[in-house]
């Protein structure tokens, strides 16, 4: 029997996931679990590269984990775990950091952006963050990594590490590839459609959290920045409208042609309302399931525990192989 392809992806527990995380990554995670052997996780180790409030972080890790299940990931079908519950990640990250060049890490745009945003806390973890991400991917021998486009540079670095490591020691790691849905690989801010939707945006109207209530969602879409024209179409220069069309297309299952035809002769007001309503409709079942899970903490905790055990077991094999290859003594 042919072995199923392996999938790995993580999300940081800093703030509730937004529509970009949901459409760019999580929706693909759910689709892929039917066909592939999937491991998904909460990247708590990554999140402390920026200072976090411990009480809030603890709550966010639990919330993010429950949201994976609420979004449709089945803990029986996929391995759902919290990164910090599996020590293999930090152990492999150390080893890989000795096979990653300072120059390579210096070129990472996310490092440059975050150093600019937090000039008082440019810590070593922020710098070596992509090595930990490579460890996440390589520990599970992932073939495909479903992410948004902002993570592609990090993935490219992981691929370079594989090439270098395998070049020295033979076939140790699988070469991972990115898995992206073009139309939603970069969901843009609702307030500035030239910037990506981001959890750290200070303007609350710029992003839609997947737990925002219906009225809030509709209000944010009504306020979305567009242009001074009136035609709903995907012409160059209409970044705001194109972003809304991509979101609407993804949640309502419509092509750009369908959308253009649907809103021919209608104004932006009607269009924005329709997008807001369609997003709210799409998120309603997830929100209801999340509410149900919030009342069943024992179940979520049990899933977390068995997910950690499964993740440890799969990844330990890779770590031991690596330790042997580099020349460590095994007891
Ligand atoms: P994070 O937590 O910032 O984002 C989680 C996922 O959401 C995608 N994403 C977007 N997609 C479309 N439009 C947007 N505006 C948007 N914003 C975010 C991200 O690309 C990501 O897929 N370093 C990663 C987490 C991570 C990881 C990994 C991912 C840690 N280890 C191993 C893959 C494999 C991060 O910070 O994602």
Coordinates of C-alpha atoms and ligand atoms in Angstrom, one line a residue:
X1 CA 0.0 0.0 0.0
X2 CA 1.3 3.5 -0.9
X3 CA 2.1 5.5 2.2
X4 CA 0.0 8.7 2.7
X5 CA 1.8 12.0 2.3
X6 CA 2.7 13.6 5.6
X7 CA 1.5 17.1 6.4
X8 CA 2.7 19.5 9.2
X9 CA 1.7 23.0 10.1
X10 CA 1.5 25.1 13.3
X11 CA -0.1 28.4 14.3
X12 CA 1.0 30.8 17.1
X13 CA -1.4 31.2 20.0
X14 CA -0.9 35.0 20.1
X15 CA -4.4 36.4 20.0
X16 CA -7.4 34.6 18.5
X17 CA -6.8 33.5 14.9
X18 CA -8.1 36.0 12.2
X19 CA -9.7 35.5 8.9
X20 CA -6.2 35.4 7.2
X21 CA -5.1 32.5 9.4
X22 CA -8.4 30.8 8.8
X23 CA -8.6 31.1 5.0
X24 CA -4.9 31.1 4.4
X25 CA -4.1 28.0 6.5
X26 CA -6.7 26.4 8.7
X27 CA -9.2 25.7 5.9
X28 CA -6.6 23.8 4.0
X29 CA -5.7 21.9 7.2
X30 CA -9.2 20.7 7.4
X31 CA -9.4 19.7 3.8
X32 CA -6.1 17.9 3.9
X33 CA -7.0 15.7 6.9
X34 CA -9.2 13.5 4.7
X35 CA -6.5 12.5 2.4
X36 CA -3.2 12.8 4.2
X37 CA -1.4 11.9 7.5
X38 CA -1.7 15.2 9.3
X39 CA 0.0 16.8 12.3
X40 CA -1.1 20.3 13.4
X41 CA 0.0 22.2 16.4
X42 CA 0.0 25.3 18.5
X43 CA 3.4 27.1 18.3
X44 CA 3.7 28.3 21.9
X45 CA 7.5 28.1 21.8
X46 CA 7.5 30.5 18.9
X47 CA 5.2 33.0 20.6
X48 CA 7.6 33.9 23.4
X49 CA 10.0 35.5 21.0
X50 CA 7.7 38.5 21.7
X51 CA 7.0 39.2 25.4
X52 CA 3.7 37.6 26.5
X53 CA 1.6 37.9 29.6
X54 CA 1.8 34.4 31.2
X55 CA -1.9 34.3 32.3
X56 CA -3.1 35.4 28.9
X57 CA -0.7 33.1 27.0
X58 CA -2.0 30.1 29.0
X59 CA -5.6 31.0 28.1
X60 CA -4.7 31.6 24.5
X61 CA -2.9 28.2 24.1
X62 CA -6.1 26.5 25.4
X63 CA -8.3 28.6 23.2
X64 CA -6.3 28.1 20.1
X65 CA -6.2 24.3 20.7
X66 CA -9.9 24.1 21.1
X67 CA -10.4 26.3 18.0
X68 CA -8.5 23.7 15.9
X69 CA -11.1 21.1 16.9
X70 CA -14.0 23.6 16.5
X71 CA -12.7 24.4 12.9
X72 CA -13.2 20.8 12.0
X73 CA -10.0 19.0 12.8
X74 CA -10.6 15.6 14.2
X75 CA -8.2 14.6 17.0
X76 CA -8.8 10.9 16.0
X77 CA -7.8 11.5 12.3
X78 CA -5.1 14.1 12.8
X79 CA -2.4 14.6 15.5
X80 CA -3.3 17.8 17.3
X81 CA -0.7 19.0 19.8
X82 CA 1.0 21.8 21.6
X83 CA 4.6 22.3 20.5
X84 CA 5.8 23.0 24.1
X85 CA 4.5 19.6 25.2
X86 CA 7.0 17.9 22.9
X87 CA 10.7 18.5 24.0
X88 CA 11.9 17.0 20.7
X89 CA 11.3 20.4 19.0
X90 CA 13.8 22.3 21.1
X91 CA 16.3 19.5 20.9
X92 CA 16.3 19.3 17.2
X93 CA 16.3 23.1 16.9
X94 CA 19.6 23.2 18.7
X95 CA 21.2 20.7 16.4
X96 CA 19.8 22.4 13.3
X97 CA 21.0 25.8 14.5
X98 CA 24.6 24.4 14.1
X99 CA 23.8 23.8 10.4
X100 CA 22.3 27.2 9.7
X101 CA 24.3 30.2 8.8
X102 CA 24.1 33.6 10.5
X103 CA 23.9 35.2 7.1
X104 CA 20.8 33.1 6.2
X105 CA 19.0 34.1 9.3
X106 CA 19.9 37.8 8.9
X107 CA 18.1 37.8 5.6
X108 CA 14.7 36.7 7.0
X109 CA 12.2 39.6 6.4
X110 CA 10.1 38.6 9.4
X111 CA 13.1 39.0 11.6
X112 CA 13.8 42.4 10.2
X113 CA 10.2 43.5 10.6
X114 CA 9.9 42.2 14.1
X115 CA 13.2 43.8 15.2
X116 CA 11.9 47.1 13.9
X117 CA 8.6 46.7 15.8
X118 CA 10.3 45.7 19.1
X119 CA 13.7 47.5 19.1
X120 CA 14.0 47.0 22.8
X121 CA 13.7 43.2 22.6
X122 CA 15.7 41.8 19.7
X123 CA 16.4 38.5 21.4
X124 CA 18.3 35.5 20.1
X125 CA 15.0 33.5 19.9
X126 CA 13.6 36.0 17.4
X127 CA 16.7 35.5 15.3
X128 CA 16.7 31.7 15.5
X129 CA 12.9 31.4 15.1
X130 CA 13.1 29.9 11.6
X131 CA 15.4 27.2 12.8
X132 CA 12.8 26.1 15.4
X133 CA 10.2 26.2 12.6
X134 CA 12.5 24.0 10.4
X135 CA 12.7 21.6 13.4
X136 CA 8.9 21.5 13.6
X137 CA 8.7 20.5 9.9
X138 CA 11.6 18.1 9.7
X139 CA 10.8 16.2 12.9
X140 CA 7.6 14.8 11.3
X141 CA 9.3 14.2 7.9
X142 CA 6.6 16.4 6.3
X143 CA 6.0 16.3 2.6
X144 CA 3.7 19.3 2.5
X145 CA 3.4 22.3 4.7
X146 CA 0.1 24.3 4.3
X147 CA 0.8 27.9 5.1
X148 CA 0.1 31.5 3.9
X149 CA 2.6 33.2 1.7
X150 CA 4.2 35.0 4.6
X151 CA 5.8 31.8 5.8
X152 CA 7.4 30.8 2.4
X153 CA 10.8 32.4 3.2
X154 CA 11.0 30.3 6.4
X155 CA 10.0 27.2 4.5
X156 CA 12.7 27.9 1.9
X157 CA 15.3 28.1 4.8
X158 CA 14.0 24.7 6.0
X159 CA 14.6 23.3 2.5
X160 CA 18.1 24.7 2.5
X161 CA 18.8 23.0 5.8
X162 CA 17.5 19.7 4.5
X163 CA 19.8 19.9 1.4
X164 CA 22.8 20.7 3.6
X165 CA 22.2 18.1 6.2
X166 CA 21.3 15.3 3.8
X167 CA 24.3 16.3 1.7
X168 CA 26.5 15.5 4.7
X169 CA 24.7 12.5 6.3
X170 CA 22.6 10.9 3.6
X171 CA 18.8 10.8 3.4
X172 CA 17.8 11.9 6.9
X173 CA 15.0 14.4 6.2
X174 CA 12.2 14.5 3.7
X175 CA 12.3 17.6 1.5
X176 CA 9.2 19.6 2.4
X177 CA 7.1 21.7 0.0
X178 CA 4.7 24.5 0.6
X179 CA 1.0 24.1 0.0
X180 CA -0.7 27.3 -0.8
X181 CA -4.2 28.3 -2.1
X182 CA -3.3 31.2 -4.3
X183 CA -6.5 33.3 -3.8
X184 CA -6.2 33.3 0.0
X185 CA -2.5 32.9 0.6
X186 CA -2.4 36.5 1.6
X187 CA -5.6 38.0 3.0
X188 CA -5.1 41.7 3.3
X189 CA -6.0 44.2 6.1
X190 CA -9.5 45.6 5.8
X191 CA -8.2 49.1 6.6
X192 CA -5.1 49.1 4.3
X193 CA -5.4 46.5 1.5
X194 CA -1.7 46.9 0.7
X195 CA -0.8 45.3 4.1
X196 CA -1.5 41.7 5.1
X197 CA -4.1 41.1 7.8
X198 CA -2.1 40.6 10.9
X199 CA -2.7 39.7 14.6
X200 CA -0.5 42.6 15.7
X201 CA -2.4 45.3 13.9
X202 CA -3.3 48.0 16.3
X203 CA -6.5 49.0 14.4
X204 CA -9.2 46.5 15.5
X205 CA -11.1 47.2 12.3
X206 CA -8.2 45.9 10.2
X207 CA -8.8 42.3 10.9
X208 CA -11.7 39.9 11.6
X209 CA -11.2 37.4 14.5
X210 CA -12.8 34.1 13.9
X211 CA -14.6 34.6 17.2
X212 CA -16.1 38.0 16.3
X213 CA -19.9 38.1 16.6
X214 CA -22.1 38.5 13.5
X215 CA -22.7 42.2 14.0
X216 CA -19.0 43.0 14.6
X217 CA -18.1 41.1 11.4
X218 CA -20.7 42.9 9.3
X219 CA -19.7 46.3 10.8
X220 CA -16.0 45.6 10.0
X221 CA -16.8 44.7 6.4
X222 CA -19.0 47.7 6.0
X223 CA -16.1 49.9 7.0
X224 CA -13.6 48.1 4.8
X225 CA -11.4 50.5 2.8
X226 CA -12.0 50.2 -1.0
X227 CA -11.6 52.9 -3.7
X228 CA -13.6 55.8 -5.2
X229 CA -15.1 53.8 -8.0
X230 CA -18.4 51.8 -7.9
X231 CA -17.7 48.7 -10.0
X232 CA -17.1 45.3 -8.3
X233 CA -14.4 43.8 -10.4
X234 CA -10.9 42.6 -10.1
X235 CA -9.1 45.4 -12.1
X236 CA -5.5 46.4 -11.3
X237 CA -5.3 49.1 -8.6
X238 CA -8.5 47.9 -6.9
X239 CA -6.7 46.1 -4.0
X240 CA -9.5 46.6 -1.5
X241 CA -12.2 45.2 -3.8
X242 CA -9.9 42.3 -4.9
X243 CA -9.3 41.4 -1.3
X244 CA -13.0 41.4 -0.5
X245 CA -13.7 39.3 -3.7
X246 CA -11.1 36.8 -2.6
X247 CA -12.6 36.5 0.9
X248 CA -16.2 36.2 -0.5
X249 CA -15.1 33.7 -3.1
X250 CA -13.4 31.5 -0.5
X251 CA -16.3 31.5 2.0
X252 CA -19.2 31.4 -0.5
X253 CA -17.5 29.1 -3.0
X254 CA -17.8 31.5 -5.9
X255 CA -15.4 32.5 -8.7
X256 CA -14.5 36.1 -9.6
X257 CA -16.7 35.9 -12.7
X258 CA -19.7 34.8 -10.5
X259 CA -19.1 37.7 -8.1
X260 CA -18.7 40.3 -10.9
X261 CA -22.0 39.1 -12.4
X262 CA -23.8 39.0 -9.0
X263 CA -22.9 42.6 -8.2
X264 CA -23.2 44.1 -11.7
X265 CA -25.0 47.5 -11.4
X266 CA -25.0 47.3 -7.6
X267 CA -22.9 49.5 -5.3
X268 CA -20.1 48.7 -2.9
X269 CA -22.5 48.9 0.0
X270 CA -24.5 45.9 -1.1
X271 CA -21.3 44.0 -1.9
X272 CA -19.7 44.7 1.5
X273 CA -22.8 43.6 3.3
X274 CA -22.9 40.4 1.3
X275 CA -19.3 39.6 2.1
X276 CA -19.8 40.3 5.9
X277 CA -22.9 38.1 5.9
X278 CA -21.2 35.3 4.1
X279 CA -18.2 35.4 6.4
X280 CA -20.5 35.4 9.5
X281 CA -22.5 32.4 8.1
X282 CA -19.3 30.5 7.4
X283 CA -17.9 31.1 10.9
X284 CA -21.2 30.4 12.7
X285 CA -20.8 26.6 13.0
X286 CA -17.2 26.9 14.2
X287 CA -18.3 29.5 16.8
X288 CA -21.1 27.2 18.0
X289 CA -18.8 24.2 18.3
X290 CA -16.2 26.3 20.1
X291 CA -18.9 27.3 22.6
X292 CA -19.8 23.7 23.1
X293 CA -16.1 22.7 23.6
X294 CA -15.6 25.5 26.1
X295 CA -18.0 23.7 28.3
X296 CA -16.2 20.4 27.9
X297 CA -12.7 21.3 29.2
X298 CA -12.0 17.7 30.2
X299 CA -12.4 16.5 26.6
X300 CA -10.1 19.2 25.2
X301 CA -7.5 18.4 27.8
X302 CA -7.7 14.7 27.1
X303 CA -7.2 15.4 23.4
X304 CA -4.2 17.7 24.2
X305 CA -2.6 14.9 26.2
X306 CA -3.0 12.2 23.6
X307 CA -1.9 14.6 20.9
X308 CA 1.3 15.3 22.8
X309 CA 2.0 11.6 23.2
X310 CA 1.4 10.9 19.5
X311 CA 3.5 13.8 18.4
X312 CA 6.3 12.8 20.7
X313 CA 6.3 9.2 19.4
X314 CA 6.4 10.2 15.7
X315 CA 9.1 12.9 16.2
X316 CA 11.4 10.9 18.6
X317 CA 12.3 8.5 15.7
X318 CA 13.6 11.4 13.6
X319 CA 15.5 13.0 16.5
X320 CA 17.2 9.7 17.4
X321 CA 18.2 9.2 13.8
X322 CA 19.7 12.7 13.7
X323 CA 21.6 12.1 17.0
X324 CA 23.1 9.0 15.7
X325 CA 24.1 10.6 12.4
X326 CA 25.9 13.5 14.0
X327 CA 27.8 11.2 16.3
X328 CA 26.1 11.4 19.7
X329 CA 26.3 8.4 22.0
X330 CA 23.0 6.8 22.6
X331 CA 22.2 5.0 25.9
Ligands
LIG1 P1 1.1 32.4 12.3 O1 0.7 32.0 13.6 O2 1.6 33.9 12.1 O3 0.0 32.2 11.2 C1 -0.6 30.9 11.1 C2 -0.9 30.6 9.6 O4 -1.7 31.6 9.0 C3 -1.1 32.1 7.9 N1 -1.4 33.6 7.7 C4 -2.1 34.1 6.7 N2 -2.5 33.5 5.6 C5 -3.2 34.4 4.7 N3 -3.3 35.7 4.9 C6 -2.8 36.3 6.0 N4 -3.0 37.6 6.2 C7 -2.2 35.5 7.0 N5 -1.6 35.7 8.2 C8 -1.1 34.5 8.6 C9 0.4 31.9 8.1 O5 1.1 31.9 6.8 C10 0.4 30.6 8.8 O6 0.3 29.5 7.8 N6 5.8 30.7 12.1 C11 4.4 30.3 11.9 C12 3.9 29.2 12.7 C13 4.8 28.0 12.6 C14 4.7 27.0 11.5 C15 5.7 26.0 11.9 C16 4.0 27.0 10.3 C17 5.6 27.5 13.5 N7 6.2 26.3 13.1 C18 5.9 24.9 11.0 C19 4.3 25.9 9.5 C20 5.2 24.9 9.8 C21 3.6 31.5 12.2 O7 4.0 32.4 12.9 O8 2.3 31.5 11.7

